Coordinates of C-alpha atoms and ligand atoms in Angstrom, one line a residue:
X30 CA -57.2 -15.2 -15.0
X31 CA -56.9 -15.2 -18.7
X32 CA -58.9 -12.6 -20.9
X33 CA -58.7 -13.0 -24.6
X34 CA -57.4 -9.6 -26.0
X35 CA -55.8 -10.0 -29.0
X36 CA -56.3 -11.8 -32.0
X37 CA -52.8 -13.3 -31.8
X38 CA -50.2 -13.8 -29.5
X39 CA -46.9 -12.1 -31.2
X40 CA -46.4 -9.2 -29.6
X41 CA -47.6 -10.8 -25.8
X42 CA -44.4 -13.4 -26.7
X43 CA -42.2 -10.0 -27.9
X44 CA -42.7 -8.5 -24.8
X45 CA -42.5 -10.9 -22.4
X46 CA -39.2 -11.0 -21.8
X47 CA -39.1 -7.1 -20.6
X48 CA -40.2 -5.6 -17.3
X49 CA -40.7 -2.2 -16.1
X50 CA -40.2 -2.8 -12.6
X51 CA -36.4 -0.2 -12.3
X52 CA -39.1 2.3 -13.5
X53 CA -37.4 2.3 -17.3
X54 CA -40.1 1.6 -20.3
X55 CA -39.8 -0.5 -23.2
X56 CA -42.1 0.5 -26.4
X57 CA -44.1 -3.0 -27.4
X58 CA -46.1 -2.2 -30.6
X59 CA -49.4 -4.0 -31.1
X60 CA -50.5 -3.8 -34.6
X61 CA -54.2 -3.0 -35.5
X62 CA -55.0 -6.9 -36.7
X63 CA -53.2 -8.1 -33.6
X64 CA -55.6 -6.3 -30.8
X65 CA -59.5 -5.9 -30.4
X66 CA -60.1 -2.4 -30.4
X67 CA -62.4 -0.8 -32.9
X68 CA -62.7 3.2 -33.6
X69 CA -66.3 1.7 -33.2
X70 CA -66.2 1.4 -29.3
X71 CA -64.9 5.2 -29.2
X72 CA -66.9 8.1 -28.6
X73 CA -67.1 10.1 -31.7
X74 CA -66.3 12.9 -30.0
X75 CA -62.7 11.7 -28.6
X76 CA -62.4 10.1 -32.3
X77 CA -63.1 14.2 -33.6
X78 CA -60.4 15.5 -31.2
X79 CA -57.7 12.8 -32.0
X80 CA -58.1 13.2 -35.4
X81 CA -57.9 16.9 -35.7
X82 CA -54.6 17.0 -33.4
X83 CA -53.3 14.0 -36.0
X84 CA -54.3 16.3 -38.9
X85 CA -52.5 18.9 -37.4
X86 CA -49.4 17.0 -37.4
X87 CA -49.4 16.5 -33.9
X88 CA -49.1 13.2 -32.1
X89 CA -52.0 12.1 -30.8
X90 CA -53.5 8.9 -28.6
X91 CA -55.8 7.5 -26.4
X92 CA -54.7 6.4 -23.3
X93 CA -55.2 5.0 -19.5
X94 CA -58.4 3.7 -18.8
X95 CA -60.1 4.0 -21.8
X96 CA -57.4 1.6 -23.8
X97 CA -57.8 -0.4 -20.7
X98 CA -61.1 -0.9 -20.6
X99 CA -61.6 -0.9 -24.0
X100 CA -59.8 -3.9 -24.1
X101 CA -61.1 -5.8 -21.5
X102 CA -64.2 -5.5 -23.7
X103 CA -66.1 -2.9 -20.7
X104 CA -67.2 0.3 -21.6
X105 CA -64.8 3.2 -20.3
X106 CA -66.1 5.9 -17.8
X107 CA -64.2 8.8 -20.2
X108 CA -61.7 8.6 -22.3
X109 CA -58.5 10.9 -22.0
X110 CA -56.0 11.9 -24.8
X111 CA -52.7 12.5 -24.8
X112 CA -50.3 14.6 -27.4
X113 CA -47.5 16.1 -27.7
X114 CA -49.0 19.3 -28.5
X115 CA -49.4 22.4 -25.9
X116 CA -52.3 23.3 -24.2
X117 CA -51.9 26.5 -25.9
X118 CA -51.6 25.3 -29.1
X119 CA -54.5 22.9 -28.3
X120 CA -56.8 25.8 -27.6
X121 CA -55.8 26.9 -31.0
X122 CA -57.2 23.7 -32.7
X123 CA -60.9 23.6 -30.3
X124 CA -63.0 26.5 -30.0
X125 CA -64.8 24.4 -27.2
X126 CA -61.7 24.5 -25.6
X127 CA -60.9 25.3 -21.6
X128 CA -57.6 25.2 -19.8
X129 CA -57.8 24.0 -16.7
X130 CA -55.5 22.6 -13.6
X131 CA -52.9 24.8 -11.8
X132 CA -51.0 21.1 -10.8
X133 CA -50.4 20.8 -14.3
X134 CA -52.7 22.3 -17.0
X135 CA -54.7 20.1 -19.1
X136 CA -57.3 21.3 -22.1
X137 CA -60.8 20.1 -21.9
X138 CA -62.9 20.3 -25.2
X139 CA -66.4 20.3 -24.1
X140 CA -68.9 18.8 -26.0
X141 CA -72.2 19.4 -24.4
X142 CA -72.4 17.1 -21.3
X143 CA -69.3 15.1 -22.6
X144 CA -65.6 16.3 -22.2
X145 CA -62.7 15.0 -23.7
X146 CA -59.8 15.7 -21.2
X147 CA -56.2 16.3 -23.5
X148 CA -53.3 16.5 -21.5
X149 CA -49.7 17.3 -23.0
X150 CA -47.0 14.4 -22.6
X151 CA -46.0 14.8 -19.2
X152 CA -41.9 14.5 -18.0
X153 CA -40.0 13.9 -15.3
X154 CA -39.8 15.6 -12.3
X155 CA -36.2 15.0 -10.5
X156 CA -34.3 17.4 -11.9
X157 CA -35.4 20.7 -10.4
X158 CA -33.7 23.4 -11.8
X159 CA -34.1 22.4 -15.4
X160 CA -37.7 22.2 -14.3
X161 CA -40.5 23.6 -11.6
X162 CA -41.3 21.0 -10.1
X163 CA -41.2 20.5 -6.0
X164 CA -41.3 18.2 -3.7
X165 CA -41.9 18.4 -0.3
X166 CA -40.3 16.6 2.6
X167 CA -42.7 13.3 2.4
X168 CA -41.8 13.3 -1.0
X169 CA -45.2 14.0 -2.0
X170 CA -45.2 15.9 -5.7
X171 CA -46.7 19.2 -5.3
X172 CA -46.4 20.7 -8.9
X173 CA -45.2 18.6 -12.2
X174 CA -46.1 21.3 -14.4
X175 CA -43.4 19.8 -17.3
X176 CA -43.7 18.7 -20.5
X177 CA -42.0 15.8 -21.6
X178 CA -41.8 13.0 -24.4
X179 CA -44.1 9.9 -25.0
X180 CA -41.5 7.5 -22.9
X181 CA -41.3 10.0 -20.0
X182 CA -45.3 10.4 -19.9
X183 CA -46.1 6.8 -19.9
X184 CA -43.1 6.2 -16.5
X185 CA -45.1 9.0 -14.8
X186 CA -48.4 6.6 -15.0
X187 CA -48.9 4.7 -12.4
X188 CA -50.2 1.2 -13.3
X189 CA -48.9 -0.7 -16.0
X190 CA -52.5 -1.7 -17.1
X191 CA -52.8 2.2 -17.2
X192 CA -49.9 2.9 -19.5
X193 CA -51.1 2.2 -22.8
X194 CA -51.5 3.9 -25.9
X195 CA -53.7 3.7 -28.9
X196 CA -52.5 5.6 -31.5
X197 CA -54.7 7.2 -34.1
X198 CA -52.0 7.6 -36.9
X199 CA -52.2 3.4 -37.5
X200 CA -54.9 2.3 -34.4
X201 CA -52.1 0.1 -33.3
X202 CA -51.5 -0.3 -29.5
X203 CA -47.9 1.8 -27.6
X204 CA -47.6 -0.4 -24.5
X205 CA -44.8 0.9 -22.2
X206 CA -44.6 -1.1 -19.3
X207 CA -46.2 -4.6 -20.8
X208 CA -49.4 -3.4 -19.6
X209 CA -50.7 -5.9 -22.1
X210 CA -49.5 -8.7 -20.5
X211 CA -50.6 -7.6 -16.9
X212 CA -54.0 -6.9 -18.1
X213 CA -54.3 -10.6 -19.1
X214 CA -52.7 -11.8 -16.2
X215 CA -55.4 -9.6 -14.3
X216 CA -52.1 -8.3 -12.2
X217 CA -52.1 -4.4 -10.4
X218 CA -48.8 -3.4 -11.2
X219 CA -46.9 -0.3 -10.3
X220 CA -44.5 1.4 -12.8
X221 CA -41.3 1.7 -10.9
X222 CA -40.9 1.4 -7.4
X223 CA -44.0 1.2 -5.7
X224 CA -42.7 3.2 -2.4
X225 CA -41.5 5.8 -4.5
X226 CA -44.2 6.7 -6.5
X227 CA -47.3 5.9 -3.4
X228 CA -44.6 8.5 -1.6
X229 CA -45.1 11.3 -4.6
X230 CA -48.8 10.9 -4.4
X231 CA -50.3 8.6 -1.8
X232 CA -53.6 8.6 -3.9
X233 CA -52.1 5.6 -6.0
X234 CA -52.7 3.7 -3.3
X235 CA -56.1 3.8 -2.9
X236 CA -56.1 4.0 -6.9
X237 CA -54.3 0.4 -6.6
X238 CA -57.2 -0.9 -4.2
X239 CA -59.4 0.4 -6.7
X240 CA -58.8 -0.9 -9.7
X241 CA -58.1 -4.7 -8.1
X242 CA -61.5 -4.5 -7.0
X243 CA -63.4 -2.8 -10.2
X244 CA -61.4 -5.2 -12.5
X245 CA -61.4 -7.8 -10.4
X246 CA -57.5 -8.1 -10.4
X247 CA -54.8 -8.6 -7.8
X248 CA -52.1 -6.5 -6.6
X249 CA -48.6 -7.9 -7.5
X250 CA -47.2 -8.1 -4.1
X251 CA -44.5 -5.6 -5.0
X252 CA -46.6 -3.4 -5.1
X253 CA -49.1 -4.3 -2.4
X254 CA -45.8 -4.5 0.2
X255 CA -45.6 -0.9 1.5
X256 CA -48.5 -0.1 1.2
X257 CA -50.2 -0.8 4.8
X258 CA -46.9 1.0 6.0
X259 CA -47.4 3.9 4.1
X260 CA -51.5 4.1 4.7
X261 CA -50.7 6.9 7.1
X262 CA -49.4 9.4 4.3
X263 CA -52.9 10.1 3.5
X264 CA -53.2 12.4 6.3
X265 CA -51.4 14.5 3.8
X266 CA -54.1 14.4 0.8
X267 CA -56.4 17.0 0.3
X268 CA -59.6 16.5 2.3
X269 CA -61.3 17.8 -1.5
X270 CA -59.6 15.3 -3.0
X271 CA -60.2 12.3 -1.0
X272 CA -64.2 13.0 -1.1
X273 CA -63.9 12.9 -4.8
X274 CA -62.0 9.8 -4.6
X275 CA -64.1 8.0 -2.4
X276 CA -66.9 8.5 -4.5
X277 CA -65.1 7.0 -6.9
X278 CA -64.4 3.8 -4.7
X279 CA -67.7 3.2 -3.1
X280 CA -69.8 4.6 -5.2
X281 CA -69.0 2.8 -8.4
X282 CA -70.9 -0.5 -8.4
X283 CA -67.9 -2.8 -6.7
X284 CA -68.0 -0.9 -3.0
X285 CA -68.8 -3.5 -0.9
X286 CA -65.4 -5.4 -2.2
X287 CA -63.3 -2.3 -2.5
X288 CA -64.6 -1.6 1.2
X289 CA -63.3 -4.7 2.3
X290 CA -60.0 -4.0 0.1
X291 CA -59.3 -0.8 1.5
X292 CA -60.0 -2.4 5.1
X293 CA -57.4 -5.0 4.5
X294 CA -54.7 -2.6 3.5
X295 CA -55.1 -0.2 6.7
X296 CA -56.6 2.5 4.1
X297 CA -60.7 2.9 5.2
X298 CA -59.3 4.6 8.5
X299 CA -58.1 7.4 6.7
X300 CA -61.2 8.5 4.7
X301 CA -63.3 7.3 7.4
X302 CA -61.7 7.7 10.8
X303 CA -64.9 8.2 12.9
X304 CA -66.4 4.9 11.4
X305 CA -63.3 2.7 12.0
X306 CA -63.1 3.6 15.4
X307 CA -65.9 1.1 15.8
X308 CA -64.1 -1.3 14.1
X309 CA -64.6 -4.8 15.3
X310 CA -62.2 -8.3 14.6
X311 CA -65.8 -10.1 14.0
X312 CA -66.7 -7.0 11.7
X313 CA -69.7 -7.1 12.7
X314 CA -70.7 -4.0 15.5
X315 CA -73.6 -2.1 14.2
X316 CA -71.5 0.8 12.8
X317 CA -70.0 -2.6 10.6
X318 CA -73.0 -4.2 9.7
X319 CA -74.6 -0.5 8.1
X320 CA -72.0 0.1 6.3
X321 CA -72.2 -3.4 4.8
X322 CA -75.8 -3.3 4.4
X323 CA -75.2 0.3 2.6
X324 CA -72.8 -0.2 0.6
X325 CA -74.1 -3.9 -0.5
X326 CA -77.3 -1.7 -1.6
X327 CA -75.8 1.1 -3.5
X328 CA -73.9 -1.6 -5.7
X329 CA -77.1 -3.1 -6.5
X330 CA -78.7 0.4 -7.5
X331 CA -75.5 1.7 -9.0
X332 CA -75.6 -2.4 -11.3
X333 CA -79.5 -1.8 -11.9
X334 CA -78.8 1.3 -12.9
X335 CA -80.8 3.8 -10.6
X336 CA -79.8 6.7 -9.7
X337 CA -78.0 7.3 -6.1
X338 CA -77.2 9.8 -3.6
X339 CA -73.8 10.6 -2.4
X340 CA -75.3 11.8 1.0
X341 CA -77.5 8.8 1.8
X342 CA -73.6 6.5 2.0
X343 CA -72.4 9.5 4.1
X344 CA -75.6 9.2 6.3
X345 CA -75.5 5.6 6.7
X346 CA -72.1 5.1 7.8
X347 CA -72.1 8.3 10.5
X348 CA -75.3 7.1 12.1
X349 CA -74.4 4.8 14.6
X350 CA -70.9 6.9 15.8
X351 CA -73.6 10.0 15.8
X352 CA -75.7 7.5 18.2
X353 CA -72.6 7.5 20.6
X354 CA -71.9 10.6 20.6
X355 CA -75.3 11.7 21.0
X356 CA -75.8 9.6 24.4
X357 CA -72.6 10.9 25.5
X358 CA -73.3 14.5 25.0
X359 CA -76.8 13.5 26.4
X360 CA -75.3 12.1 29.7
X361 CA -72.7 15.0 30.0
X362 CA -74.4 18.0 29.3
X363 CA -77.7 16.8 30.4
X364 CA -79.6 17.5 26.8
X365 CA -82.5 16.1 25.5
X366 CA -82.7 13.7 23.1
X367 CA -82.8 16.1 20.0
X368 CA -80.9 18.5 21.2
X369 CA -78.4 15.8 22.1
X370 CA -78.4 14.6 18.3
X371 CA -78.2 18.1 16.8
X372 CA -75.5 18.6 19.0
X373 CA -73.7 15.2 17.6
X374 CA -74.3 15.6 14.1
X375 CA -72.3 18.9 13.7
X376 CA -69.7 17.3 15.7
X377 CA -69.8 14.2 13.7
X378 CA -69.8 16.3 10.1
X379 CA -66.4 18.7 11.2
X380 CA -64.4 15.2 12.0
X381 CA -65.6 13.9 9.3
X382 CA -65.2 17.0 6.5
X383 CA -61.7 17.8 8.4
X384 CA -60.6 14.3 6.5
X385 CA -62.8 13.7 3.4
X386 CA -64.5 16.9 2.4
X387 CA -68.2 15.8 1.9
X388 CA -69.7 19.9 0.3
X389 CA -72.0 21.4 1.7
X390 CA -75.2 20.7 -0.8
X391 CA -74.1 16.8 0.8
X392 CA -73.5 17.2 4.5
X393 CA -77.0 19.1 4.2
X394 CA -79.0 16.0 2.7
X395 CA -76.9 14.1 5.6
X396 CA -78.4 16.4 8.3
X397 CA -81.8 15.8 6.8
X398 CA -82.0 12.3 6.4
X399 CA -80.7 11.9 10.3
X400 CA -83.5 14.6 11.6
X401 CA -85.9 12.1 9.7
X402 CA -84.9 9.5 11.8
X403 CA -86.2 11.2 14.7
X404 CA -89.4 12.6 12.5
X405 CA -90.3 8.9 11.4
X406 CA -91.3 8.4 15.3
X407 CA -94.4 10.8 15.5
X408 CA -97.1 9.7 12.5
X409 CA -100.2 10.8 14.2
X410 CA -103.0 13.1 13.3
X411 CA -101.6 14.8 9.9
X412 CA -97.9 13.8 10.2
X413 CA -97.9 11.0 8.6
X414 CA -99.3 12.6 5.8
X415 CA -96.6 15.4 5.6
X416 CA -93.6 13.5 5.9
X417 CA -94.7 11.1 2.9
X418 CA -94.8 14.7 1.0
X419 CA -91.2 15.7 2.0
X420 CA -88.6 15.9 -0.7
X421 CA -86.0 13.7 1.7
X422 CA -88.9 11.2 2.6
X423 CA -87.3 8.1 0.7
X424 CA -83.9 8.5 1.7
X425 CA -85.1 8.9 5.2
X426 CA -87.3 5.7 5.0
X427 CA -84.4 3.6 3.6
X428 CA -82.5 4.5 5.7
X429 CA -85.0 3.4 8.7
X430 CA -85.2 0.3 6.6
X431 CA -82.0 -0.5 6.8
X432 CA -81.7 0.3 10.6
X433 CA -84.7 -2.2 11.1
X434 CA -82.2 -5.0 9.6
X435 CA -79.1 -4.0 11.8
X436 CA -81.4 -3.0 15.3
X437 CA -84.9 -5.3 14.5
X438 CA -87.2 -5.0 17.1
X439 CA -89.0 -1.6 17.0
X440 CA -87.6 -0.1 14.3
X441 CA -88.2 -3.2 12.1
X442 CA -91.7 -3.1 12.9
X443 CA -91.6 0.6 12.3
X444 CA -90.2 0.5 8.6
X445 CA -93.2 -2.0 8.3
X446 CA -95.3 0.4 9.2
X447 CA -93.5 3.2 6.7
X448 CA -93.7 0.4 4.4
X449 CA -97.3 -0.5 4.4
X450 CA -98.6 3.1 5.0
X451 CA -96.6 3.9 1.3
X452 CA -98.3 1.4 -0.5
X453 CA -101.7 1.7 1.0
X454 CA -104.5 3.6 -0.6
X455 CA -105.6 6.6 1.0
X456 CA -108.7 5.3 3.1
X457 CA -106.6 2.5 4.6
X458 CA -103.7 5.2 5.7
X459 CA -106.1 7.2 7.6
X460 CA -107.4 3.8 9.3
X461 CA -103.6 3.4 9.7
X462 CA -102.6 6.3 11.2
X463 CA -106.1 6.2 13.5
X464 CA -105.1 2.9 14.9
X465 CA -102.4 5.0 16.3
X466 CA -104.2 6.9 17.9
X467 CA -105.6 4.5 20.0
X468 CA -102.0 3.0 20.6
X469 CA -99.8 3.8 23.6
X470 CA -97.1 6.0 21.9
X471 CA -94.3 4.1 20.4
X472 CA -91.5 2.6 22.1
X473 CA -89.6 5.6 21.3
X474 CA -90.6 7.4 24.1
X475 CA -90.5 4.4 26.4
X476 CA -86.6 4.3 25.5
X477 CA -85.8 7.4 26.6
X478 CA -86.5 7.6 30.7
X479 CA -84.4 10.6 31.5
X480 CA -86.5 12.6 29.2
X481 CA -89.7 12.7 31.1
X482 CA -89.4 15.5 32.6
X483 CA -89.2 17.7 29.7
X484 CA -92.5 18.4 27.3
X485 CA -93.1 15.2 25.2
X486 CA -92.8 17.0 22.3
X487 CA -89.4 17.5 21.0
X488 CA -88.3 20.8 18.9
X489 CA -89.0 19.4 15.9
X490 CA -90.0 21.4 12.6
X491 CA -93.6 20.4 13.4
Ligands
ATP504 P1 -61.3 5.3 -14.5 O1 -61.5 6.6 -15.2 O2 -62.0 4.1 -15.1 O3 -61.6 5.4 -13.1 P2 -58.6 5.7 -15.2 O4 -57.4 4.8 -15.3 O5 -59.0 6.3 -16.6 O6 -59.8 4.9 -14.5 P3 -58.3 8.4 -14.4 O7 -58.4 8.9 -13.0 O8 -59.4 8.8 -15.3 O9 -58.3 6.8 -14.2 O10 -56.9 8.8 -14.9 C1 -56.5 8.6 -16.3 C2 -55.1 8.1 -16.4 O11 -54.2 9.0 -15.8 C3 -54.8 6.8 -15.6 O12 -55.2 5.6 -16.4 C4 -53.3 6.9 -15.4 O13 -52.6 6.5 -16.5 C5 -53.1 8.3 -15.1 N1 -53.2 8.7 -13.7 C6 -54.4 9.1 -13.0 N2 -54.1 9.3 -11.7 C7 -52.8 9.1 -11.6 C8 -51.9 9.2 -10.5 N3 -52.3 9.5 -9.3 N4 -50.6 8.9 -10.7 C9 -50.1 8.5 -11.9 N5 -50.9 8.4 -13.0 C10 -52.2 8.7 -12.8
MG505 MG1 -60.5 7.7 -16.8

């Protein structure tokens, strides 16, 4: 892979020779004429708070995935500041100023919908007493509350491509750890060793998945080596944090590949434990193929830019295991078959929560878009009508939409029906639904023998 980032070559050849791999960083400047990034690119607001902490005498730069992005010529989700100033003494500069983070605290200037996160230059973490930090026994950091210099800030990053800084004093480029040249070689590089640092936080792993498959880079095997051996240390992560993260992997345009990343490497289990469990070799059990069909489809809305809903990936992926566990609480506590899946879903959600923390406004929407499933079924007489009107209606149809691809058959034809029905006008619904009528009911019913006995209507909201 070779990207075109600079206007000349000088400093690439000046820093070649150095590596950061024993953790140590060596400073490679990057003049203004020598790199592509203009203040131009910058939001003015993260230009208005790097310029005031520079006019303040402070030292103050641009850094991690904004410089990275910036010059791989992509727009940057946010862009983060670092200086050697205090929070406190940030606070002084920005009225629009919060301090937040009891990890370590970082000042957020808030303008309007856009904040510009400014963290002080973070240092190192070994030396306990001269420090607060803490460990604990996996080697996980627990607090790094420590202020440190540029160097030590930039060896506590953890990819090289994330280690660079653009400095607002001369716009030139502080690249600690030849990030430059791993960004052009489209190469995941750890800073230091790899085991230590996925040990201190096991996050970087899945941050390591991440970024190969946004950027579209490979992991230097270095640092890809321990990391199927480690996986298991995210049983330690916060369940909060993990659903934030995996937003972050699947639901950022590239899920599909970081999916199939985070498969390789051992990693989906641990975010998704109820899922893998109907993991397949042939990857392609119907647990497998929804999630494929899911994720393959939120990428193309997330890339078309429409708007998507957390709870609707959630949904698709728990369906199927929420399908087993249904038929065996059916079987084994002799329950009908919506009692069987109300049943399910809670048991479903607390495994689920109890490793990736999906809130409660989400797990709701989940809970919804299953009980459409069931509601889908029964369009005669007004129903129909109704359901179109509901506020969950599309995520439910999709999401029978997509079940027609993985089970065909019935529920195919179904969607069809949901399909049609949608873009019909209203004279040609009411035939619709009035051929019904005169239909046997759907196979639905037929599928469920052991069910006879009760009232054919199930305890639905209707
Ligand atoms: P993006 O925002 O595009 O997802 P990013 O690299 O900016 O990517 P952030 O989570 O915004 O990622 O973090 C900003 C920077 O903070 C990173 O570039 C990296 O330098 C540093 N960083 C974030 N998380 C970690 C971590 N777990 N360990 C070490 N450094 C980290
Ligand atoms: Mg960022």
């Amino acid at each position: 892979m070779c990207r075109k980032l600079f206007t000349n070559t000088k400093s690439d050849q000046s820093s070649s020779a150095k590596n950061s791999s024993n953790g140590d960083v060596n400073l490679n400047i990057i003049t203004r004429q020598e790199h592509t990034i203009s203040r131009a690119h910058i939001s003015d607001n993260a230009l208005k708070v790097l310029y005031r902490l520079h006019n303040h005498g402070y030292d103050a730069f641009l850094v991690g995935g904004g410089v990275r992005d910036l010059l791989l010529d992509k727009e940057p989700k946010d862009f983060d500041i670092a200086t050697n100033a205090t929070p406190e003494q940030i606070k002084q500069l920005f009225r629009n100023c919060r301090l937040i983070g009891r990890r370590f605290r970082l000042a957020h200037i808030m303008f309007g919908r856009e904040i510009i996160e400014v963290a002080t230059f973070r240092g190192h973490h070994q030396e306990p007493e001269k420090n607060q930090s803490a460990q604990s026994k996996e080697g996980m950091l627990l607090r790094d509350n420590v202020y440190g210099t540029v160097e030590e800030d930039a060896e506590r990053r953890d990819f090289t491509i994330n280690a660079m800084y653009y400095n607002i004093a001369d716009f030139s480029i502080h690249d600690y750890a030849n990030g430059v040249k791993d960004l052009k070689a489209g190469v995941i590089r750890m800073i230091g060793d790899p085991e230590t640092r996925y040990r201190e936080d096991p996050v970087r792993m899945i941050r390591a998945i991440r970024f190969a498959a946004k950027l579209d880079m490979k992991i230097e095997p270095n640092t890809a080596a321990p990391i199927k051996e480690l996986a298991h240390l995210m049983t330690g992560v916060p369940a909060a944090r993990l659903f934030e993260e995996s937003l972050k992997l699947l639901q950022s345009g590239q899920g599909w590949a970081t999916y199939q990343l985070l498969r390789e490497f051992d990693l989906f289990s641990s975010l998704f434990p109820t899922v893998a469990q109907y993991f397949t070799p042939e990857q392609n059990s119907d647990v497998e193929q929804m999630v494929e069909i899911a994720l393959k489809s939120t990428d193309k809305r997330i890339n078309e830019a429409k708007r998507i809903n957390p709870a609707f990936m959630f949904a698709a992926f728990l369906w199927y295991p929420l399908q087993k566990r249904a038929q065996e609480l059916a079987v084994e506590r002799k329950l009908s078959q919506y009692d069987a899946i109300m049943m399910a879903s809670n048991d479903i959600l607390d495994d689920q929560v109890r490793h990736l923390a999906i809130p409660r406004r989400h797990s709701a929407t989940v809970r919804d878009i299953w009980q459409l499933q069931l509601r889908l079924t029964r369009r005669t007489g007004k129903r129909a009508f109704q359901l179109l009107e509901l506020n969950k209606f599309r995520a439910g149809f999709d999401m029978l939409e997509m079940r027609g691809k993985v089970e065909q058959g019935q529920t195919e034809a179904l969607a069809l029906w949901w399909q049609e029905f949608q873009d019909a006008p209203s004279v040609h619904r009411q035939n619709m639904v009035q051929a019904l009528g005169t239909q046997k009911p759907t196979g639905r019913r037929r599928k469920r023998p052991n069910a006879k006995k009760k009232s054919t209507k199930p305890k639905a909201q209707e």
